[in-house]
């Protein structure tokens, strides 16, 4: 999907409020892949650590980063106890749900923002929604946290619409370039 996003779409808005496509790609390619590889190795991430910029070759950087992340998980002892950022310990496997959910939600965001013709796996949305409903407490929501209030959608909605609503996205978001005001 990321390889199908063109440079002329970089400034298009996304369902992630205040982020355009370039910002979201930076978040995924530079921040998430790096952070999640560190986490898969059983370490905690320094939230203040500087990150590079995504640049124009986001597809190659994402592919390379994804390979590193998959290798880290393949070598991981999923039952190893790891320190939690707020204190305590949990098995390494507890970090998997967060990562799957993050990439699943942002795949939907990119699909909606760019209109890339790809079919997303509904099983990933179902799994991500189940994880989020267990883990995403009300105090984790808010503009400063990046997850808005839940957007109610019909119960009969497809998996990704329900997931998007749970994460505060408008399921009715339309893709395309920003329309400039003539004022």
PDB file of N, CA and C in Angstrom, residues 87-128:
ATOM      1  N   UNK A  87       6.004   0.800  35.018  1.00  0.00           N
ATOM      2  CA  UNK A  87       6.369  -0.076  36.122  1.00  0.00           C
ATOM      3  C   UNK A  87       5.734  -1.441  35.963  1.00  0.00           C
ATOM      4  N   UNK A  88       6.301  -2.416  36.602  1.00  0.00           N
ATOM      5  CA  UNK A  88       5.817  -3.784  36.507  1.00  0.00           C
ATOM      6  C   UNK A  88       6.403  -4.491  35.296  1.00  0.00           C
ATOM      7  N   UNK A  89       5.941  -5.709  35.092  1.00  0.00           N
ATOM      8  CA  UNK A  89       6.413  -6.524  33.977  1.00  0.00           C
ATOM      9  C   UNK A  89       5.239  -7.228  33.314  1.00  0.00           C
ATOM     10  N   UNK A  90       5.480  -7.636  32.075  1.00  0.00           N
ATOM     11  CA  UNK A  90       4.494  -8.406  31.314  1.00  0.00           C
ATOM     12  C   UNK A  90       5.259  -9.242  30.297  1.00  0.00           C
ATOM     13  N   UNK A  91       4.648 -10.318  29.796  1.00  0.00           N
ATOM     14  CA  UNK A  91       5.326 -11.087  28.756  1.00  0.00           C
ATOM     15  C   UNK A  91       5.476 -10.246  27.484  1.00  0.00           C
ATOM     16  N   UNK A  92       6.556 -10.470  26.776  1.00  0.00           N
ATOM     17  CA  UNK A  92       6.825  -9.733  25.544  1.00  0.00           C
ATOM     18  C   UNK A  92       5.641  -9.812  24.582  1.00  0.00           C
ATOM     19  N   UNK A  93       4.975 -10.947  24.551  1.00  0.00           N
ATOM     20  CA  UNK A  93       3.840 -11.130  23.627  1.00  0.00           C
ATOM     21  C   UNK A  93       2.758 -10.070  23.826  1.00  0.00           C
ATOM     22  N   UNK A  94       2.711  -9.437  24.990  1.00  0.00           N
ATOM     23  CA  UNK A  94       1.683  -8.425  25.254  1.00  0.00           C
ATOM     24  C   UNK A  94       1.840  -7.194  24.371  1.00  0.00           C
ATOM     25  N   UNK A  95       2.998  -7.024  23.768  1.00  0.00           N
ATOM     26  CA  UNK A  95       3.241  -5.862  22.909  1.00  0.00           C
ATOM     27  C   UNK A  95       2.736  -6.061  21.479  1.00  0.00           C
ATOM     28  N   UNK A  96       2.407  -7.285  21.136  1.00  0.00           N
ATOM     29  CA  UNK A  96       2.010  -7.585  19.755  1.00  0.00           C
ATOM     30  C   UNK A  96       0.692  -6.905  19.383  1.00  0.00           C
ATOM     31  N   UNK A  97      -0.296  -6.959  20.255  1.00  0.00           N
ATOM     32  CA  UNK A  97      -1.608  -6.387  19.956  1.00  0.00           C
ATOM     33  C   UNK A  97      -1.547  -4.912  19.630  1.00  0.00           C
ATOM     34  N   UNK A  98      -0.751  -4.174  20.393  1.00  0.00           N
ATOM     35  CA  UNK A  98      -0.578  -2.746  20.136  1.00  0.00           C
ATOM     36  C   UNK A  98      -0.053  -2.509  18.728  1.00  0.00           C
ATOM     37  N   UNK A  99       0.956  -3.271  18.352  1.00  0.00           N
ATOM     38  CA  UNK A  99       1.574  -3.063  17.048  1.00  0.00           C
ATOM     39  C   UNK A  99       0.629  -3.428  15.910  1.00  0.00           C
ATOM     40  N   UNK A 100      -0.039  -4.544  16.031  1.00  0.00           N
ATOM     41  CA  UNK A 100      -0.993  -4.942  14.988  1.00  0.00           C
ATOM     42  C   UNK A 100      -2.086  -3.882  14.854  1.00  0.00           C
ATOM     43  N   UNK A 101      -2.588  -3.420  15.983  1.00  0.00           N
ATOM     44  CA  UNK A 101      -3.656  -2.423  15.962  1.00  0.00           C
ATOM     45  C   UNK A 101      -3.190  -1.117  15.342  1.00  0.00           C
ATOM     46  N   UNK A 102      -2.016  -0.659  15.721  1.00  0.00           N
ATOM     47  CA  UNK A 102      -1.480   0.596  15.181  1.00  0.00           C
ATOM     48  C   UNK A 102      -1.376   0.538  13.655  1.00  0.00           C
ATOM     49  N   UNK A 103      -0.801  -0.526  13.136  1.00  0.00           N
ATOM     50  CA  UNK A 103      -0.645  -0.634  11.683  1.00  0.00           C
ATOM     51  C   UNK A 103      -1.983  -0.850  10.982  1.00  0.00           C
ATOM     52  N   UNK A 104      -2.894  -1.549  11.615  1.00  0.00           N
ATOM     53  CA  UNK A 104      -4.207  -1.786  11.014  1.00  0.00           C
ATOM     54  C   UNK A 104      -5.002  -0.488  10.910  1.00  0.00           C
ATOM     55  N   UNK A 105      -5.048   0.275  11.993  1.00  0.00           N
ATOM     56  CA  UNK A 105      -5.787   1.544  11.979  1.00  0.00           C
ATOM     57  C   UNK A 105      -5.180   2.497  10.954  1.00  0.00           C
ATOM     58  N   UNK A 106      -3.859   2.606  10.951  1.00  0.00           N
ATOM     59  CA  UNK A 106      -3.233   3.550  10.026  1.00  0.00           C
ATOM     60  C   UNK A 106      -3.284   3.074   8.571  1.00  0.00           C
ATOM     61  N   UNK A 107      -3.430   1.779   8.344  1.00  0.00           N
ATOM     62  CA  UNK A 107      -3.662   1.302   6.972  1.00  0.00           C
ATOM     63  C   UNK A 107      -4.995   1.834   6.469  1.00  0.00           C
ATOM     64  N   UNK A 108      -6.003   1.776   7.329  1.00  0.00           N
ATOM     65  CA  UNK A 108      -7.314   2.330   6.966  1.00  0.00           C
ATOM     66  C   UNK A 108      -7.193   3.823   6.725  1.00  0.00           C
ATOM     67  N   UNK A 109      -6.458   4.531   7.598  1.00  0.00           N
ATOM     68  CA  UNK A 109      -6.266   5.974   7.432  1.00  0.00           C
ATOM     69  C   UNK A 109      -5.659   6.288   6.064  1.00  0.00           C
ATOM     70  N   UNK A 110      -4.611   5.552   5.699  1.00  0.00           N
ATOM     71  CA  UNK A 110      -3.951   5.803   4.411  1.00  0.00           C
ATOM     72  C   UNK A 110      -4.852   5.446   3.239  1.00  0.00           C
ATOM     73  N   UNK A 111      -5.600   4.368   3.371  1.00  0.00           N
ATOM     74  CA  UNK A 111      -6.536   3.984   2.312  1.00  0.00           C
ATOM     75  C   UNK A 111      -7.566   5.088   2.098  1.00  0.00           C
ATOM     76  N   UNK A 112      -8.135   5.589   3.180  1.00  0.00           N
ATOM     77  CA  UNK A 112      -9.132   6.654   3.070  1.00  0.00           C
ATOM     78  C   UNK A 112      -8.521   7.948   2.543  1.00  0.00           C
ATOM     79  N   UNK A 113      -7.302   8.249   2.960  1.00  0.00           N
ATOM     80  CA  UNK A 113      -6.661   9.508   2.565  1.00  0.00           C
ATOM     81  C   UNK A 113      -6.242   9.518   1.106  1.00  0.00           C
ATOM     82  N   UNK A 114      -5.795   8.382   0.602  1.00  0.00           N
ATOM     83  CA  UNK A 114      -5.207   8.358  -0.744  1.00  0.00           C
ATOM     84  C   UNK A 114      -6.077   7.665  -1.779  1.00  0.00           C
ATOM     85  N   UNK A 115      -7.011   6.847  -1.343  1.00  0.00           N
ATOM     86  CA  UNK A 115      -7.827   6.104  -2.289  1.00  0.00           C
ATOM     87  C   UNK A 115      -7.074   4.979  -2.973  1.00  0.00           C
ATOM     88  N   UNK A 116      -5.942   4.560  -2.410  1.00  0.00           N
ATOM     89  CA  UNK A 116      -5.169   3.456  -2.992  1.00  0.00           C
ATOM     90  C   UNK A 116      -6.085   2.239  -3.102  1.00  0.00           C
ATOM     91  N   UNK A 117      -6.158   1.643  -4.298  1.00  0.00           N
ATOM     92  CA  UNK A 117      -7.071   0.508  -4.486  1.00  0.00           C
ATOM     93  C   UNK A 117      -6.494  -0.786  -3.903  1.00  0.00           C
ATOM     94  N   UNK A 118      -6.779  -1.018  -2.650  1.00  0.00           N
ATOM     95  CA  UNK A 118      -6.299  -2.223  -1.976  1.00  0.00           C
ATOM     96  C   UNK A 118      -7.409  -2.710  -1.055  1.00  0.00           C
ATOM     97  N   UNK A 119      -7.468  -4.003  -0.863  1.00  0.00           N
ATOM     98  CA  UNK A 119      -8.474  -4.586   0.023  1.00  0.00           C
ATOM     99  C   UNK A 119      -7.797  -4.897   1.355  1.00  0.00           C
ATOM    100  N   UNK A 120      -8.340  -4.342   2.421  1.00  0.00           N
ATOM    101  CA  UNK A 120      -7.805  -4.580   3.757  1.00  0.00           C
ATOM    102  C   UNK A 120      -8.442  -5.832   4.350  1.00  0.00           C
ATOM    103  N   UNK A 121      -7.687  -6.561   5.142  1.00  0.00           N
ATOM    104  CA  UNK A 121      -8.133  -7.815   5.739  1.00  0.00           C
ATOM    105  C   UNK A 121      -9.063  -7.544   6.928  1.00  0.00           C
ATOM    106  N   UNK A 122     -10.343  -7.919   6.828  1.00  0.00           N
ATOM    107  CA  UNK A 122     -11.269  -7.652   7.928  1.00  0.00           C
ATOM    108  C   UNK A 122     -10.901  -8.394   9.216  1.00  0.00           C
ATOM    109  N   UNK A 123     -10.199  -9.514   9.120  1.00  0.00           N
ATOM    110  CA  UNK A 123      -9.790 -10.234  10.332  1.00  0.00           C
ATOM    111  C   UNK A 123      -8.838  -9.386  11.171  1.00  0.00           C
ATOM    112  N   UNK A 124      -7.990  -8.603  10.509  1.00  0.00           N
ATOM    113  CA  UNK A 124      -7.095  -7.704  11.250  1.00  0.00           C
ATOM    114  C   UNK A 124      -7.885  -6.619  11.969  1.00  0.00           C
ATOM    115  N   UNK A 125      -8.904  -6.101  11.314  1.00  0.00           N
ATOM    116  CA  UNK A 125      -9.743  -5.080  11.954  1.00  0.00           C
ATOM    117  C   UNK A 125     -10.489  -5.669  13.144  1.00  0.00           C
ATOM    118  N   UNK A 126     -11.018  -6.881  12.999  1.00  0.00           N
ATOM    119  CA  UNK A 126     -11.727  -7.525  14.111  1.00  0.00           C
ATOM    120  C   UNK A 126     -10.792  -7.742  15.300  1.00  0.00           C
ATOM    121  N   UNK A 127      -9.594  -8.259  15.021  1.00  0.00           N
ATOM    122  CA  UNK A 127      -8.612  -8.502  16.075  1.00  0.00           C
ATOM    123  C   UNK A 127      -8.195  -7.188  16.737  1.00  0.00           C
ATOM    124  N   UNK A 128      -7.965  -6.169  15.930  1.00  0.00           N
ATOM    125  CA  UNK A 128      -7.541  -4.867  16.455  1.00  0.00           C
ATOM    126  C   UNK A 128      -8.633  -4.223  17.293  1.00  0.00           C
TER     127      UNK A 128
END
